[in-house]
Short mmCIF file of C-alpha atoms and ligand atoms in Angstrom, two decimals:
data_model
loop_
_atom_site.label_atom_id
_atom_site.label_comp_id
_atom_site.label_asym_id
_atom_site.label_seq_id
_atom_site.Cartn_x
_atom_site.Cartn_y
_atom_site.Cartn_z
CA MET A 15 13.50 -4.47 2.83
CA ASN A 16 16.41 -2.25 1.81
CA PHE A 17 16.98 -1.30 -1.82
CA GLU A 18 19.82 -3.79 -2.41
CA GLU A 19 17.49 -6.63 -1.40
CA TRP A 20 14.60 -5.21 -3.44
CA ALA A 21 16.68 -4.47 -6.59
CA PRO A 22 16.52 -8.00 -8.15
CA TYR A 23 12.71 -8.08 -7.82
CA TYR A 24 12.51 -4.56 -9.24
CA GLU A 25 14.70 -5.41 -12.26
CA LYS A 26 12.48 -8.43 -12.98
CA ILE A 27 9.32 -6.28 -12.78
CA LEU A 28 10.84 -3.71 -15.18
CA THR A 29 11.54 -6.48 -17.70
CA GLU A 30 8.24 -8.35 -17.30
CA PHE A 31 6.08 -5.23 -17.55
CA GLY A 32 8.29 -3.23 -19.90
CA PHE A 33 8.41 -0.26 -17.49
CA SER A 34 11.12 2.39 -17.83
CA LYS A 35 13.54 2.80 -14.91
CA GLU A 36 14.30 6.36 -16.07
CA ARG A 37 10.61 7.32 -15.92
CA ASP A 38 10.34 5.77 -12.43
CA GLU A 39 13.36 7.81 -11.34
CA MET A 40 12.04 11.07 -12.81
CA SER A 41 8.72 10.57 -11.04
CA ALA A 42 10.48 9.74 -7.75
CA THR A 43 12.64 12.86 -8.01
CA TYR A 44 9.55 14.98 -8.70
CA LEU A 45 7.67 13.57 -5.68
CA SER A 46 10.64 13.85 -3.32
CA ALA A 47 11.21 17.50 -4.29
CA TYR A 48 7.49 18.34 -4.04
CA SER A 49 7.25 16.65 -0.68
CA LEU A 50 10.34 18.37 0.76
CA GLN A 51 9.12 21.78 -0.38
CA ASN A 52 5.54 21.36 0.83
CA PHE A 53 5.74 19.05 3.83
CA GLY A 54 9.37 19.42 4.94
CA PRO A 55 11.77 16.50 5.53
CA ALA A 56 9.83 13.20 5.35
CA LEU A 57 9.47 11.68 8.82
CA LEU A 58 8.86 7.97 9.30
CA ASN A 59 6.13 8.21 11.88
CA LEU A 60 5.24 4.50 11.69
CA ASP A 61 6.09 3.25 15.19
CA GLN A 62 2.34 2.79 15.69
CA ILE A 63 2.73 -0.49 13.74
CA ARG A 64 5.38 -2.13 15.97
CA GLY A 65 4.09 -5.10 17.95
CA ARG A 66 0.50 -4.54 16.81
CA ASN A 67 -2.14 -6.52 14.96
CA VAL A 68 -2.31 -5.02 11.48
CA LEU A 69 -5.38 -5.43 9.26
CA ILE A 70 -4.67 -4.71 5.60
CA CYS A 71 -7.47 -3.99 3.08
CA GLY A 72 -6.98 -4.75 -0.61
CA ASN A 73 -9.62 -3.66 -3.07
CA ALA A 74 -11.10 -6.96 -4.28
CA PRO A 75 -14.90 -6.97 -4.70
CA ALA A 76 -15.35 -9.04 -1.51
CA LEU A 77 -13.77 -6.37 0.71
CA GLU A 78 -17.04 -4.86 1.92
CA SER A 79 -18.62 -8.18 2.89
CA GLU A 80 -15.37 -9.33 4.54
CA LEU A 81 -15.26 -6.12 6.58
CA LEU A 82 -18.87 -6.66 7.65
CA SER A 83 -18.00 -10.17 8.74
CA PHE A 84 -14.79 -9.03 10.46
CA PHE A 85 -16.56 -6.37 12.54
CA SER A 86 -19.33 -8.75 13.50
CA LYS A 87 -16.79 -11.41 14.56
CA SER A 88 -14.78 -8.95 16.61
CA GLU A 89 -17.93 -7.63 18.28
CA ASN A 90 -18.85 -11.16 19.36
CA ASN A 91 -15.31 -12.04 20.39
CA PRO A 92 -13.23 -9.07 21.58
CA ASP A 93 -10.07 -11.26 21.61
CA PHE A 94 -10.34 -11.92 17.87
CA PHE A 95 -7.61 -9.84 16.17
CA SER A 96 -8.02 -7.13 18.81
CA SER A 97 -7.30 -3.40 18.41
CA PRO A 98 -5.74 -3.57 14.96
CA ILE A 99 -4.08 -0.80 13.00
CA PHE A 100 -6.08 -0.45 9.75
CA ILE A 101 -4.09 -0.01 6.54
CA ALA A 102 -5.90 0.50 3.21
CA ALA A 103 -4.51 0.09 -0.31
CA ASP A 104 -5.71 2.88 -2.59
CA GLY A 105 -9.41 2.31 -3.52
CA ALA A 106 -9.86 0.08 -0.47
CA ALA A 107 -9.79 3.26 1.63
CA SER A 108 -13.17 4.31 0.16
CA VAL A 109 -14.69 0.96 1.22
CA LEU A 110 -13.10 0.93 4.68
CA MET A 111 -14.34 4.49 5.30
CA GLN A 112 -17.91 3.13 5.35
CA PHE A 113 -16.88 1.40 8.59
CA ARG A 114 -14.09 3.55 10.05
CA GLN A 115 -11.26 5.87 9.04
CA PRO A 116 -8.07 4.09 7.85
CA ASP A 117 -5.03 4.72 10.07
CA ILE A 118 -2.64 4.43 7.13
CA ILE A 119 -3.22 4.62 3.36
CA VAL A 120 -0.82 3.34 0.71
CA THR A 121 -1.56 4.76 -2.75
CA ASP A 122 -0.25 5.61 -6.19
CA LEU A 123 -3.34 7.82 -6.60
CA ASP A 124 -4.54 5.91 -9.67
CA GLY A 125 -7.50 4.07 -8.16
CA LYS A 126 -10.38 3.13 -10.45
CA ARG A 127 -12.68 5.96 -9.40
CA GLU A 128 -11.99 9.68 -9.17
CA ARG A 129 -13.45 9.69 -5.67
CA ASP A 130 -10.77 7.21 -4.48
CA ALA A 131 -8.04 9.88 -4.51
CA GLU A 132 -10.49 12.48 -3.14
CA ASN A 133 -11.44 10.20 -0.23
CA GLU A 134 -7.76 9.52 0.50
CA ILE A 135 -7.07 13.27 0.59
CA SER A 136 -9.96 13.74 3.02
CA CYS A 137 -8.66 10.93 5.31
CA PHE A 138 -5.25 12.66 5.31
CA ALA A 139 -6.92 15.95 6.24
CA SER A 140 -8.52 14.17 9.21
CA GLY A 141 -5.26 12.71 10.46
CA ALA A 142 -4.50 9.51 8.54
CA THR A 143 -0.90 8.80 7.58
CA ILE A 144 -0.55 8.56 3.80
CA LEU A 145 2.20 6.95 1.76
CA VAL A 146 2.06 8.41 -1.74
CA HIS A 147 3.94 6.41 -4.35
CA ALA A 148 5.73 7.63 -7.47
CA HIS A 149 6.25 5.46 -10.54
CA GLY A 150 6.82 6.10 -14.22
CA ASP A 151 3.13 6.06 -15.10
CA ASN A 152 1.49 8.19 -12.41
CA ARG A 153 3.28 11.52 -12.83
CA ASP A 154 0.00 13.01 -14.15
CA LYS A 155 -1.86 11.85 -11.01
CA LEU A 156 0.85 13.29 -8.77
CA GLU A 157 0.63 16.65 -10.57
CA LYS A 158 -3.16 16.61 -10.33
CA TYR A 159 -3.64 15.54 -6.71
CA LEU A 160 -0.56 16.64 -4.74
CA PRO A 161 -1.69 20.30 -4.54
CA GLN A 162 -4.89 19.08 -2.84
CA PHE A 163 -2.92 17.62 0.12
CA LYS A 164 -2.81 20.46 2.63
CA LYS A 165 -0.21 20.33 5.38
CA GLY A 166 -2.21 19.52 8.49
CA THR A 167 -2.67 16.76 10.98
CA GLY A 168 -1.78 13.69 8.87
CA PHE A 169 1.74 12.49 8.05
CA PHE A 170 2.78 12.51 4.38
CA ILE A 171 5.38 9.89 3.43
CA PRO A 172 6.65 9.82 -0.18
CA THR A 173 7.65 6.40 -1.63
CA CYS A 174 9.04 5.01 -4.88
CA GLN A 175 9.96 1.66 -6.43
CA CYS A 176 13.36 2.65 -7.89
CA ARG A 177 16.56 3.46 -5.98
CA PRO A 178 15.26 6.24 -3.73
CA PRO A 179 16.71 9.72 -4.09
CA ARG A 180 16.83 11.81 -0.88
CA ASN A 181 13.64 12.45 1.09
CA ILE A 182 11.70 9.51 -0.34
CA TYR A 183 11.48 5.87 0.78
CA ASN A 184 11.32 2.42 -0.78
CA PHE A 185 10.23 -0.37 1.58
CA GLY A 186 9.84 -2.84 -1.30
CA GLY A 187 6.71 -4.08 -3.05
CA PHE A 188 4.91 -3.39 -6.31
CA THR A 189 1.12 -2.93 -6.19
CA ASP A 190 -0.48 -0.78 -3.50
CA GLY A 191 -1.75 -3.90 -1.75
CA ASP A 192 1.51 -5.81 -1.46
CA ARG A 193 3.33 -2.59 -0.53
CA CYS A 194 1.05 -2.35 2.54
CA ILE A 195 2.38 -5.77 3.56
CA PHE A 196 6.04 -4.89 3.00
CA LEU A 197 5.42 -1.80 5.12
CA ALA A 198 3.70 -3.64 7.96
CA ASP A 199 6.46 -6.24 8.01
CA ALA A 200 9.27 -3.64 7.86
CA PHE A 201 7.81 -1.77 10.83
CA GLY A 202 7.39 -4.82 13.06
CA ALA A 203 3.73 -5.83 12.79
CA ARG A 204 3.02 -8.68 15.21
CA ASN A 205 0.19 -10.26 13.18
CA ILE A 206 -0.96 -9.40 9.67
CA LEU A 207 -4.51 -10.13 8.47
CA LEU A 208 -5.55 -9.54 4.84
CA LEU A 209 -9.08 -8.64 3.75
CA GLY A 210 -10.07 -7.92 0.13
CA PHE A 211 -7.26 -9.84 -1.57
CA ASP A 212 -8.43 -12.03 -4.47
CA PHE A 213 -5.66 -13.01 -6.86
CA ASN A 214 -8.06 -15.04 -9.04
CA ASP A 215 -10.50 -12.20 -9.66
CA GLN A 216 -11.79 -12.68 -13.22
CA GLN A 217 -13.50 -9.26 -13.33
CA VAL A 218 -10.24 -7.37 -13.86
CA THR A 219 -8.28 -6.53 -17.02
CA ASP A 220 -5.44 -8.78 -18.21
CA PHE A 221 -2.95 -6.08 -17.15
CA LYS A 222 -4.41 -6.06 -13.63
CA LYS A 223 -4.39 -9.89 -13.55
CA LYS A 224 -0.68 -9.80 -14.32
CA LYS A 225 -0.13 -7.21 -11.58
CA LEU A 226 -2.09 -9.34 -9.09
CA GLY A 227 0.05 -12.36 -10.04
CA CYS A 228 3.15 -10.37 -9.20
CA ALA A 229 1.58 -9.13 -5.92
CA LYS A 230 0.78 -12.71 -4.91
CA LYS A 231 4.41 -13.83 -5.40
CA LEU A 232 5.76 -10.85 -3.47
CA ILE A 233 3.38 -11.52 -0.57
CA GLN A 234 4.59 -15.14 -0.51
CA LYS A 235 8.19 -13.85 -0.27
CA VAL A 236 7.37 -11.66 2.72
CA ASN A 237 5.49 -14.53 4.32
CA GLN A 238 8.50 -16.85 3.87
CA LYS A 239 10.79 -14.25 5.46
CA ARG A 240 8.43 -14.00 8.44
CA ILE A 241 8.38 -17.79 8.81
CA ASN A 242 12.21 -17.95 8.61
CA ARG A 243 12.46 -15.30 11.34
CA GLY A 244 9.97 -17.13 13.55
CA ASP A 245 7.32 -14.40 13.14
CA SER A 246 3.62 -15.11 12.61
CA GLU A 247 2.43 -16.05 9.11
CA ILE A 248 0.35 -13.62 7.06
CA LEU A 249 -3.32 -14.65 7.32
CA PHE A 250 -6.15 -14.31 4.79
CA PHE A 251 -9.46 -13.50 6.48
CA LYS A 252 -12.04 -16.29 6.25
CA LYS A 253 -15.71 -15.41 6.76
N1 LIG B 3 -9.15 -8.66 -6.90
C1 LIG B 3 -8.54 -7.51 -6.65
N2 LIG B 3 -8.88 -6.41 -7.33
C2 LIG B 3 -8.27 -5.22 -7.07
N3 LIG B 3 -7.30 -5.06 -6.14
C3 LIG B 3 -6.92 -6.12 -5.46
C4 LIG B 3 -7.53 -7.38 -5.67
N4 LIG B 3 -6.96 -8.24 -4.86
C5 LIG B 3 -6.04 -7.55 -4.18
N5 LIG B 3 -6.01 -6.28 -4.52
C6 LIG B 3 -5.08 -5.26 -3.98
O1 LIG B 3 -5.77 -4.03 -3.72
C7 LIG B 3 -4.96 -2.94 -4.11
C8 LIG B 3 -5.78 -1.70 -4.36
O2 LIG B 3 -6.52 -1.89 -5.52
P1 LIG B 3 -7.15 -0.69 -6.38
O3 LIG B 3 -7.77 -1.34 -7.56
O4 LIG B 3 -7.95 0.19 -5.53
O5 LIG B 3 -5.89 0.20 -6.73
P2 LIG B 3 -5.02 0.38 -7.98
O6 LIG B 3 -4.23 1.62 -7.74
O7 LIG B 3 -5.80 0.30 -9.24
O8 LIG B 3 -4.10 -0.87 -7.83
P3 LIG B 3 -2.66 -0.97 -8.37
O9 LIG B 3 -1.79 -1.11 -7.19
O10 LIG B 3 -2.72 -2.20 -9.22
O11 LIG B 3 -2.40 0.28 -9.15
C9 LIG B 3 -4.16 -3.45 -5.31
O12 LIG B 3 -2.93 -2.80 -5.37
C10 LIG B 3 -3.99 -4.93 -5.01
O13 LIG B 3 -2.75 -5.21 -4.40
N1 LIG B 4 5.99 2.24 -14.13
C1 LIG B 4 4.95 1.71 -13.49
N2 LIG B 4 5.11 1.26 -12.25
C2 LIG B 4 4.07 0.75 -11.56
C3 LIG B 4 2.81 0.67 -12.14
C4 LIG B 4 2.65 1.13 -13.48
O1 LIG B 4 1.53 1.08 -14.07
N3 LIG B 4 3.74 1.65 -14.11
N4 LIG B 4 1.76 0.18 -11.41
C5 LIG B 4 1.93 -0.20 -10.17
C6 LIG B 4 0.84 -0.73 -9.36
O2 LIG B 4 -0.26 -0.92 -10.04
C7 LIG B 4 3.20 -0.10 -9.48
N5 LIG B 4 4.24 0.34 -10.30
#
């Protein structure tokens, strides 16, 4: 999704959540400059997604048991969602790592546990592609964690939710989880399967509930676009 298409959703989010566009823009400018200086011009090395099955992990409590069930199903039936690319949203990377390394991580580095960001940094060091997101309320996390990303084997792709300045991307989406889906769709995923997405989770704060409500609507938008184009619908994994 290009920025002109994303802009009306973004404006609505700013109003509904009371976020500041100026703070989003300052954070985006900081991340783009940091990224250019430390990683060089941002390259979109995401062709690995095109035409592939893409399995996306959100961080709902059921993620671990759904992954267990997924791997047992695919062991018994090699044709079931075969050879997927694994994308993890922030804290979901720590859960997925118990099974295998994520191929791609989408994060604003403000996962619930300190070890979430640390695990993401270690996946990057071992070759995962990471999309690090700037918004008005994670500048402190960017300042804390960016120096720990050492230029190495993984690809570092900076993203933002406002109009992107140079050397930073906006593929659309709000929470880490729905941004994984915008990404997979933008880069031509053949089939998209979601694990660890629970929009009715009662164990989360009211703020998180509101964010999940927004994520749900955005995922429905992407799904409708896929249907209109004749692409496969986004699927929720069923045990
Ligand atoms: N029940 C759920 N609880 C938490 N995350 C969920 C749930 N269902 C889906 N998700 C998706 O998993 C993603 C990763 O969640 P996690 O709590 O690790 O990260 P976060 O950085 O706190 O999330 P956010 O994007 O809201 O900042 C969320 O962005 C959300 O889209
Ligand atoms: N300004 C701002 N933007 C966001 C925020 C947030 O807390 N503040 N949280 C997000 C995903 O959780 C995505 N975008």
